[in-house]
Amino acid sequence: MDRIRAMTWNVWWRFGGNWREREPGLLEVLRRNAPDVVGIQECWGAPDRTQADVFAEALDAHAAFIEVGLPPAPDPVEEETQSGAVMGLGLVSRWPIESAESIDLPSDGRRNAALVATIAHPVGAVRVVVGATSWEPERIEETALQVQELQRLTRDGHSLRPGPSILLADLNYDPSQPPLAGLHLHDAWTAAPDGADPRTLSATNRFAPVEAHDQYDRRIDHILYLPGSEGAAATRAWIVRDETDGMPPSDHYPVVADIAIGVGPRPHEDDAPSASWMQ
Protein backbone atom coordinates (compact mmCIF):
# COMPACT_ATOMS: atom_id res chain seq x y z
CA MET A 1 0.00 0.00 0.00
CA ASP A 2 1.34 3.43 -0.99
CA ARG A 3 0.61 6.62 0.90
CA ILE A 4 0.65 10.34 0.33
CA ARG A 5 1.04 12.64 3.32
CA ALA A 6 -0.57 15.92 2.30
CA MET A 7 -0.46 19.30 4.03
CA THR A 8 -2.28 22.54 3.31
CA TRP A 9 -1.19 25.78 4.96
CA ASN A 10 -1.98 29.46 4.60
CA VAL A 11 1.36 30.88 5.75
CA TRP A 12 0.36 34.58 5.99
CA TRP A 13 2.72 35.94 3.31
CA ARG A 14 4.93 38.72 4.70
CA PHE A 15 2.15 40.16 6.83
CA GLY A 16 2.34 40.81 10.56
CA GLY A 17 5.69 42.60 10.58
CA ASN A 18 7.30 39.38 11.81
CA TRP A 19 7.61 37.01 8.85
CA ARG A 20 11.36 36.51 9.29
CA GLU A 21 10.83 35.60 12.96
CA ARG A 22 8.01 33.22 12.00
CA GLU A 23 9.90 31.40 9.25
CA PRO A 24 11.92 29.06 11.53
CA GLY A 25 8.62 27.84 13.01
CA LEU A 26 7.23 27.17 9.55
CA LEU A 27 10.27 25.09 8.64
CA GLU A 28 10.25 23.25 11.97
CA VAL A 29 6.62 22.19 11.45
CA LEU A 30 7.42 21.01 7.94
CA ARG A 31 10.41 18.93 9.00
CA ARG A 32 8.60 17.44 11.99
CA ASN A 33 5.52 16.36 10.00
CA ALA A 34 7.41 15.38 6.82
CA PRO A 35 4.63 15.91 4.26
CA ASP A 36 5.02 14.48 0.76
CA VAL A 37 3.02 17.32 -0.82
CA VAL A 38 2.36 20.78 0.58
CA GLY A 39 -0.12 23.32 -0.78
CA ILE A 40 0.83 26.85 0.29
CA GLN A 41 -1.55 29.79 0.28
CA GLU A 42 -0.37 33.40 0.78
CA CYS A 43 3.04 32.24 -0.40
CA TRP A 44 5.53 35.03 -1.11
CA GLY A 45 7.49 35.28 -4.32
CA ALA A 46 10.63 37.38 -4.77
CA PRO A 47 12.68 37.98 -7.94
CA ASP A 48 15.31 35.39 -7.02
CA ARG A 49 13.28 32.75 -5.13
CA THR A 50 9.91 31.96 -3.61
CA GLN A 51 8.73 30.65 -0.27
CA ALA A 52 7.91 27.38 -2.05
CA ASP A 53 11.62 27.12 -2.90
CA VAL A 54 12.51 27.70 0.77
CA PHE A 55 10.12 24.93 1.84
CA ALA A 56 11.39 22.58 -0.86
CA GLU A 57 14.98 23.04 0.28
CA ALA A 58 13.95 22.17 3.85
CA LEU A 59 12.27 18.96 2.66
CA ASP A 60 14.72 18.07 -0.17
CA ALA A 61 11.78 18.32 -2.54
CA HIS A 62 10.51 20.02 -5.72
CA ALA A 63 8.63 23.33 -5.94
CA ALA A 64 6.18 25.23 -8.13
CA PHE A 65 4.75 28.73 -7.74
CA ILE A 66 2.17 30.96 -9.41
CA GLU A 67 1.39 34.61 -8.76
CA VAL A 68 -2.15 35.59 -7.73
CA GLY A 69 -3.86 38.77 -6.57
CA LEU A 70 -5.72 37.30 -3.61
CA PRO A 71 -5.33 38.73 -1.10
CA PRO A 72 -3.87 41.84 -2.73
CA ALA A 73 -0.31 42.60 -1.69
CA PRO A 74 -0.17 45.92 0.21
CA ASP A 75 0.31 49.00 -1.95
CA PRO A 76 2.07 50.92 -0.57
CA VAL A 77 3.99 48.34 1.41
CA GLU A 78 3.44 48.18 5.16
CA GLU A 79 7.13 47.62 5.86
CA GLU A 80 10.29 47.43 3.78
CA THR A 81 10.67 43.65 3.58
CA GLN A 82 7.40 43.46 1.63
CA SER A 83 8.90 45.55 -1.16
CA GLY A 84 9.38 43.54 -4.35
CA ALA A 85 7.47 40.50 -3.05
CA VAL A 86 4.36 39.22 -4.84
CA MET A 87 1.43 37.15 -3.57
CA GLY A 88 1.18 33.57 -4.74
CA LEU A 89 0.30 29.94 -4.34
CA GLY A 90 3.00 27.33 -3.88
CA LEU A 91 3.35 23.59 -4.20
CA VAL A 92 6.10 21.45 -2.72
CA SER A 93 6.37 17.78 -3.70
CA ARG A 94 8.61 14.93 -2.65
CA TRP A 95 8.20 13.56 -6.18
CA PRO A 96 8.98 15.41 -9.43
CA ILE A 97 6.39 17.90 -10.62
CA GLU A 98 5.73 16.95 -14.24
CA SER A 99 3.61 20.02 -14.99
CA ALA A 100 2.21 23.05 -13.20
CA GLU A 101 -0.08 25.70 -14.61
CA SER A 102 -2.11 28.67 -13.49
CA ILE A 103 -5.87 28.44 -14.16
CA ASP A 104 -7.95 31.56 -13.62
CA LEU A 105 -10.83 31.46 -11.13
CA PRO A 106 -13.92 33.70 -11.25
CA SER A 107 -12.99 36.97 -9.56
CA ASP A 108 -14.36 40.49 -9.90
CA GLY A 109 -11.74 43.22 -10.13
CA ARG A 110 -8.74 41.16 -9.01
CA ARG A 111 -6.94 38.13 -10.33
CA ASN A 112 -7.40 34.82 -8.59
CA ALA A 113 -6.15 31.50 -9.90
CA ALA A 114 -5.52 27.87 -9.01
CA LEU A 115 -2.21 26.07 -9.27
CA VAL A 116 -2.91 22.78 -11.07
CA ALA A 117 -0.07 20.26 -11.11
CA THR A 118 0.68 16.70 -12.08
CA ILE A 119 3.07 14.83 -9.79
CA ALA A 120 5.04 11.76 -10.81
CA HIS A 121 4.14 9.45 -7.92
CA PRO A 122 5.52 5.89 -8.08
CA VAL A 123 2.03 4.45 -8.69
CA GLY A 124 1.43 6.90 -11.52
CA ALA A 125 0.15 10.42 -12.07
CA VAL A 126 -1.35 12.35 -9.14
CA ARG A 127 -3.16 15.64 -9.67
CA VAL A 128 -2.76 18.31 -7.00
CA VAL A 129 -4.77 21.53 -7.05
CA VAL A 130 -3.80 24.41 -4.76
CA GLY A 131 -6.17 27.31 -4.24
CA ALA A 132 -7.67 30.02 -2.07
CA THR A 133 -11.01 31.78 -2.33
CA SER A 134 -12.52 35.18 -1.66
CA TRP A 135 -13.49 35.68 1.98
CA GLU A 136 -15.58 38.86 2.09
CA PRO A 137 -19.29 38.43 2.96
CA GLU A 138 -20.28 40.59 -0.02
CA ARG A 139 -18.43 38.14 -2.33
CA ILE A 140 -20.07 34.96 -1.05
CA GLU A 141 -21.49 34.02 -4.47
CA GLU A 142 -18.10 34.62 -6.04
CA THR A 143 -16.59 32.32 -3.42
CA ALA A 144 -19.11 29.61 -4.31
CA LEU A 145 -18.17 29.91 -7.98
CA GLN A 146 -14.48 29.64 -7.10
CA VAL A 147 -15.17 26.53 -5.00
CA GLN A 148 -17.07 24.99 -7.93
CA GLU A 149 -14.15 25.65 -10.27
CA LEU A 150 -11.60 24.22 -7.82
CA GLN A 151 -13.81 21.15 -7.56
CA ARG A 152 -14.03 20.86 -11.35
CA LEU A 153 -10.26 21.06 -11.68
CA THR A 154 -9.89 18.34 -9.04
CA ARG A 155 -12.50 16.08 -10.63
CA ASP A 156 -11.33 16.50 -14.22
CA GLY A 157 -10.08 13.13 -15.47
CA HIS A 158 -9.60 11.73 -11.98
CA SER A 159 -10.84 8.24 -12.90
CA LEU A 160 -8.21 8.01 -15.66
CA ARG A 161 -5.25 8.54 -13.34
CA PRO A 162 -4.05 5.80 -10.98
CA GLY A 163 -3.31 8.17 -8.09
CA PRO A 164 -5.82 10.36 -6.25
CA SER A 165 -6.68 13.91 -7.19
CA ILE A 166 -6.12 16.19 -4.20
CA LEU A 167 -7.35 19.72 -3.48
CA LEU A 168 -5.26 21.67 -0.96
CA ALA A 169 -7.10 24.90 -0.31
CA ASP A 170 -8.04 27.74 1.97
CA LEU A 171 -11.74 27.85 1.09
CA ASN A 172 -12.52 30.45 3.78
CA TYR A 173 -15.66 28.59 4.92
CA ASP A 174 -16.42 25.35 6.70
CA PRO A 175 -18.70 22.57 5.41
CA SER A 176 -21.72 23.95 7.29
CA GLN A 177 -21.64 27.24 5.36
CA PRO A 178 -23.33 27.87 1.98
CA PRO A 179 -20.28 28.27 -0.31
CA LEU A 180 -19.28 24.64 0.36
CA ALA A 181 -22.79 23.18 0.06
CA GLY A 182 -22.19 21.85 -3.47
CA LEU A 183 -18.96 19.97 -2.76
CA HIS A 184 -18.73 16.36 -3.98
CA LEU A 185 -15.20 15.54 -2.88
CA HIS A 186 -14.01 13.30 -0.05
CA ASP A 187 -13.00 15.25 3.05
CA ALA A 188 -9.78 13.93 4.60
CA TRP A 189 -10.87 15.38 7.96
CA THR A 190 -13.23 12.41 8.38
CA ALA A 191 -10.08 10.45 9.33
CA ALA A 192 -9.34 12.75 12.30
CA PRO A 193 -9.83 11.39 15.82
CA ASP A 194 -13.25 11.81 17.37
CA GLY A 195 -13.44 15.09 19.23
CA ALA A 196 -10.38 16.61 17.57
CA ASP A 197 -10.40 20.40 17.50
CA PRO A 198 -11.17 21.23 13.83
CA ARG A 199 -10.42 24.97 13.89
CA THR A 200 -7.69 26.21 11.56
CA LEU A 201 -8.43 29.92 12.10
CA SER A 202 -8.70 29.67 15.84
CA ALA A 203 -8.93 31.72 19.01
CA THR A 204 -6.03 29.61 20.27
CA ASN A 205 -3.78 31.44 17.76
CA ARG A 206 -2.99 35.01 18.84
CA PHE A 207 -2.49 36.10 15.23
CA ALA A 208 -5.92 34.92 14.01
CA PRO A 209 -8.04 37.94 12.99
CA VAL A 210 -11.07 38.21 15.27
CA GLU A 211 -12.72 40.56 12.78
CA ALA A 212 -13.03 37.75 10.19
CA HIS A 213 -16.51 36.85 11.47
CA ASP A 214 -17.35 34.23 8.84
CA GLN A 215 -13.98 32.48 9.25
CA TYR A 216 -12.95 32.87 12.90
CA ASP A 217 -13.00 29.68 14.99
CA ARG A 218 -13.79 27.47 12.00
CA ARG A 219 -12.11 24.82 9.86
CA ILE A 220 -11.61 26.86 6.71
CA ASP A 221 -8.51 25.05 5.38
CA HIS A 222 -9.19 21.77 3.64
CA ILE A 223 -7.65 18.61 2.19
CA LEU A 224 -10.22 17.17 -0.20
CA TYR A 225 -9.68 14.35 -2.67
CA LEU A 226 -11.10 11.85 -5.13
CA PRO A 227 -9.71 8.36 -5.66
CA GLY A 228 -7.96 7.43 -8.88
CA SER A 229 -8.28 4.09 -10.62
CA GLU A 230 -6.24 2.39 -7.86
CA GLY A 231 -8.58 3.60 -5.11
CA ALA A 232 -7.72 5.87 -2.18
CA ALA A 233 -8.85 6.64 1.35
CA ALA A 234 -7.76 9.05 4.08
CA THR A 235 -6.43 7.10 7.06
CA ARG A 236 -5.27 9.91 9.39
CA ALA A 237 -5.82 13.65 9.67
CA TRP A 238 -4.68 16.24 12.17
CA ILE A 239 -4.04 19.95 12.71
CA VAL A 240 -0.63 21.16 13.85
CA ARG A 241 -0.74 23.82 16.58
CA ASP A 242 2.99 23.94 17.39
CA GLU A 243 4.58 27.25 18.31
CA THR A 244 8.31 27.90 18.25
CA ASP A 245 9.43 30.01 21.22
CA GLY A 246 5.82 31.02 21.80
CA MET A 247 5.28 32.42 18.29
CA PRO A 248 2.65 30.88 15.98
CA PRO A 249 4.27 30.39 12.55
CA SER A 250 1.14 31.77 10.82
CA ASP A 251 -2.33 33.07 11.59
CA HIS A 252 -3.68 29.74 10.26
CA TYR A 253 -2.90 26.25 11.51
CA PRO A 254 -1.95 23.67 8.88
CA VAL A 255 -3.98 20.54 8.15
CA VAL A 256 -2.16 17.26 7.49
CA ALA A 257 -3.63 13.99 6.23
CA ASP A 258 -2.39 10.59 5.15
CA ILE A 259 -4.13 9.30 2.02
CA ALA A 260 -3.58 5.62 1.31
CA ILE A 261 -3.51 4.41 -2.29
CA GLY A 262 -4.76 0.97 -3.26
CA VAL A 263 -7.43 0.78 -0.57
CA GLY A 264 -10.91 2.19 -0.13
CA PRO A 265 -13.28 3.44 -2.79
CA ARG A 266 -12.58 3.66 -6.49
CA PRO A 267 -13.91 6.41 -8.74
CA HIS A 268 -17.60 7.03 -9.28
CA GLU A 269 -18.37 9.38 -12.13
CA ASP A 270 -22.09 9.75 -11.39
CA ASP A 271 -21.77 11.97 -8.29
CA ALA A 272 -21.83 15.13 -10.40
CA PRO A 273 -21.11 18.38 -8.55
CA SER A 274 -23.88 20.86 -7.98
CA ALA A 275 -24.48 24.23 -6.39
CA SER A 276 -28.05 23.60 -5.28
CA TRP A 277 -28.04 26.41 -2.73
CA MET A 278 -27.65 28.93 -5.59
CA GLN A 279 -30.60 27.54 -7.64
mmCIF file of N, CA and C in Angstrom, residues 11-26 78-79 81-82 205-207 246-251:
data_model
loop_
_atom_site.group_PDB
_atom_site.id
_atom_site.type_symbol
_atom_site.label_atom_id
_atom_site.label_comp_id
_atom_site.label_asym_id
_atom_site.label_seq_id
_atom_site.Cartn_x
_atom_site.Cartn_y
_atom_site.Cartn_z
ATOM 1 N N VAL A 11 0.193 30.507 4.940
ATOM 2 C CA VAL A 11 1.360 30.881 5.747
ATOM 3 C C VAL A 11 1.499 32.393 5.962
ATOM 4 N N TRP A 12 0.462 33.174 5.591
ATOM 5 C CA TRP A 12 0.362 34.581 5.992
ATOM 6 C C TRP A 12 1.417 35.464 5.334
ATOM 7 N N TRP A 13 1.844 35.121 4.137
ATOM 8 C CA TRP A 13 2.719 35.943 3.307
ATOM 9 C C TRP A 13 3.792 36.632 4.170
ATOM 10 N N ARG A 14 4.007 37.918 3.883
ATOM 11 C CA ARG A 14 4.931 38.719 4.701
ATOM 12 C C ARG A 14 4.164 39.719 5.566
ATOM 13 N N PHE A 15 2.966 39.319 5.961
ATOM 14 C CA PHE A 15 2.153 40.158 6.833
ATOM 15 C C PHE A 15 2.642 40.047 8.283
ATOM 16 N N GLY A 16 2.110 40.911 9.124
ATOM 17 C CA GLY A 16 2.341 40.809 10.563
ATOM 18 C C GLY A 16 3.580 41.501 11.072
ATOM 19 N N GLY A 17 4.452 41.954 10.152
ATOM 20 C CA GLY A 17 5.686 42.596 10.577
ATOM 21 C C GLY A 17 6.672 41.652 11.247
ATOM 22 N N ASN A 18 6.455 40.341 11.081
ATOM 23 C CA ASN A 18 7.302 39.377 11.808
ATOM 24 C C ASN A 18 7.584 38.127 10.983
ATOM 25 N N TRP A 19 7.513 38.226 9.639
ATOM 26 C CA TRP A 19 7.608 37.005 8.846
ATOM 27 C C TRP A 19 8.978 36.338 8.971
ATOM 28 N N ARG A 20 10.030 37.119 9.116
ATOM 29 C CA ARG A 20 11.363 36.506 9.292
ATOM 30 C C ARG A 20 11.439 35.739 10.620
ATOM 31 N N GLU A 21 10.832 36.283 11.656
ATOM 32 C CA GLU A 21 10.828 35.601 12.956
ATOM 33 C C GLU A 21 9.947 34.350 12.917
ATOM 34 N N ARG A 22 8.910 34.366 12.087
ATOM 35 C CA ARG A 22 8.009 33.216 11.996
ATOM 36 C C ARG A 22 8.564 32.071 11.135
ATOM 37 N N GLU A 23 9.456 32.407 10.218
ATOM 38 C CA GLU A 23 9.900 31.402 9.249
ATOM 39 C C GLU A 23 10.540 30.162 9.885
ATOM 40 N N PRO A 24 11.381 30.282 10.926
ATOM 41 C CA PRO A 24 11.923 29.060 11.531
ATOM 42 C C PRO A 24 10.830 28.125 12.040
ATOM 43 N N GLY A 25 9.734 28.678 12.555
ATOM 44 C CA GLY A 25 8.625 27.845 13.014
ATOM 45 C C GLY A 25 7.939 27.126 11.867
ATOM 46 N N LEU A 26 7.796 27.812 10.737
ATOM 47 C CA LEU A 26 7.230 27.171 9.549
ATOM 48 C C LEU A 26 8.067 25.962 9.150
ATOM 49 N N GLU A 78 3.591 47.870 3.735
ATOM 50 C CA GLU A 78 3.440 48.181 5.157
ATOM 51 C C GLU A 78 4.793 48.282 5.849
ATOM 52 N N GLU A 79 5.761 47.544 5.343
ATOM 53 C CA GLU A 79 7.133 47.621 5.856
ATOM 54 C C GLU A 79 8.079 47.152 4.765
ATOM 55 N N THR A 81 10.407 44.999 4.077
ATOM 56 C CA THR A 81 10.673 43.654 3.584
ATOM 57 C C THR A 81 9.572 43.130 2.666
ATOM 58 N N GLN A 82 8.441 43.831 2.588
ATOM 59 C CA GLN A 82 7.403 43.462 1.626
ATOM 60 C C GLN A 82 7.710 43.976 0.228
ATOM 61 N N ASN A 205 -4.902 30.841 18.474
ATOM 62 C CA ASN A 205 -3.777 31.440 17.764
ATOM 63 C C ASN A 205 -3.877 32.952 17.914
ATOM 64 N N ARG A 206 -2.892 33.574 18.534
ATOM 65 C CA ARG A 206 -2.991 35.007 18.845
ATOM 66 C C ARG A 206 -2.919 35.886 17.603
ATOM 67 N N PHE A 207 -2.525 35.322 16.454
ATOM 68 C CA PHE A 207 -2.495 36.102 15.226
ATOM 69 C C PHE A 207 -3.794 36.006 14.424
ATOM 70 N N GLY A 246 7.034 30.293 21.501
ATOM 71 C CA GLY A 246 5.823 31.023 21.803
ATOM 72 C C GLY A 246 5.245 31.829 20.659
ATOM 73 N N MET A 247 5.770 31.653 19.440
ATOM 74 C CA MET A 247 5.276 32.417 18.293
ATOM 75 C C MET A 247 4.593 31.492 17.291
ATOM 76 N N PRO A 248 3.292 31.664 17.034
ATOM 77 C CA PRO A 248 2.650 30.885 15.984
ATOM 78 C C PRO A 248 3.333 31.166 14.643
ATOM 79 N N PRO A 249 3.608 30.150 13.837
ATOM 80 C CA PRO A 249 4.272 30.385 12.553
ATOM 81 C C PRO A 249 3.402 31.142 11.552
ATOM 82 N N SER A 250 2.078 31.106 11.717
ATOM 83 C CA SER A 250 1.141 31.768 10.817
ATOM 84 C C SER A 250 -0.124 32.092 11.599
ATOM 85 N N ASP A 251 -1.032 32.846 10.955
ATOM 86 C CA ASP A 251 -2.327 33.069 11.594
ATOM 87 C C ASP A 251 -3.273 31.898 11.374
#
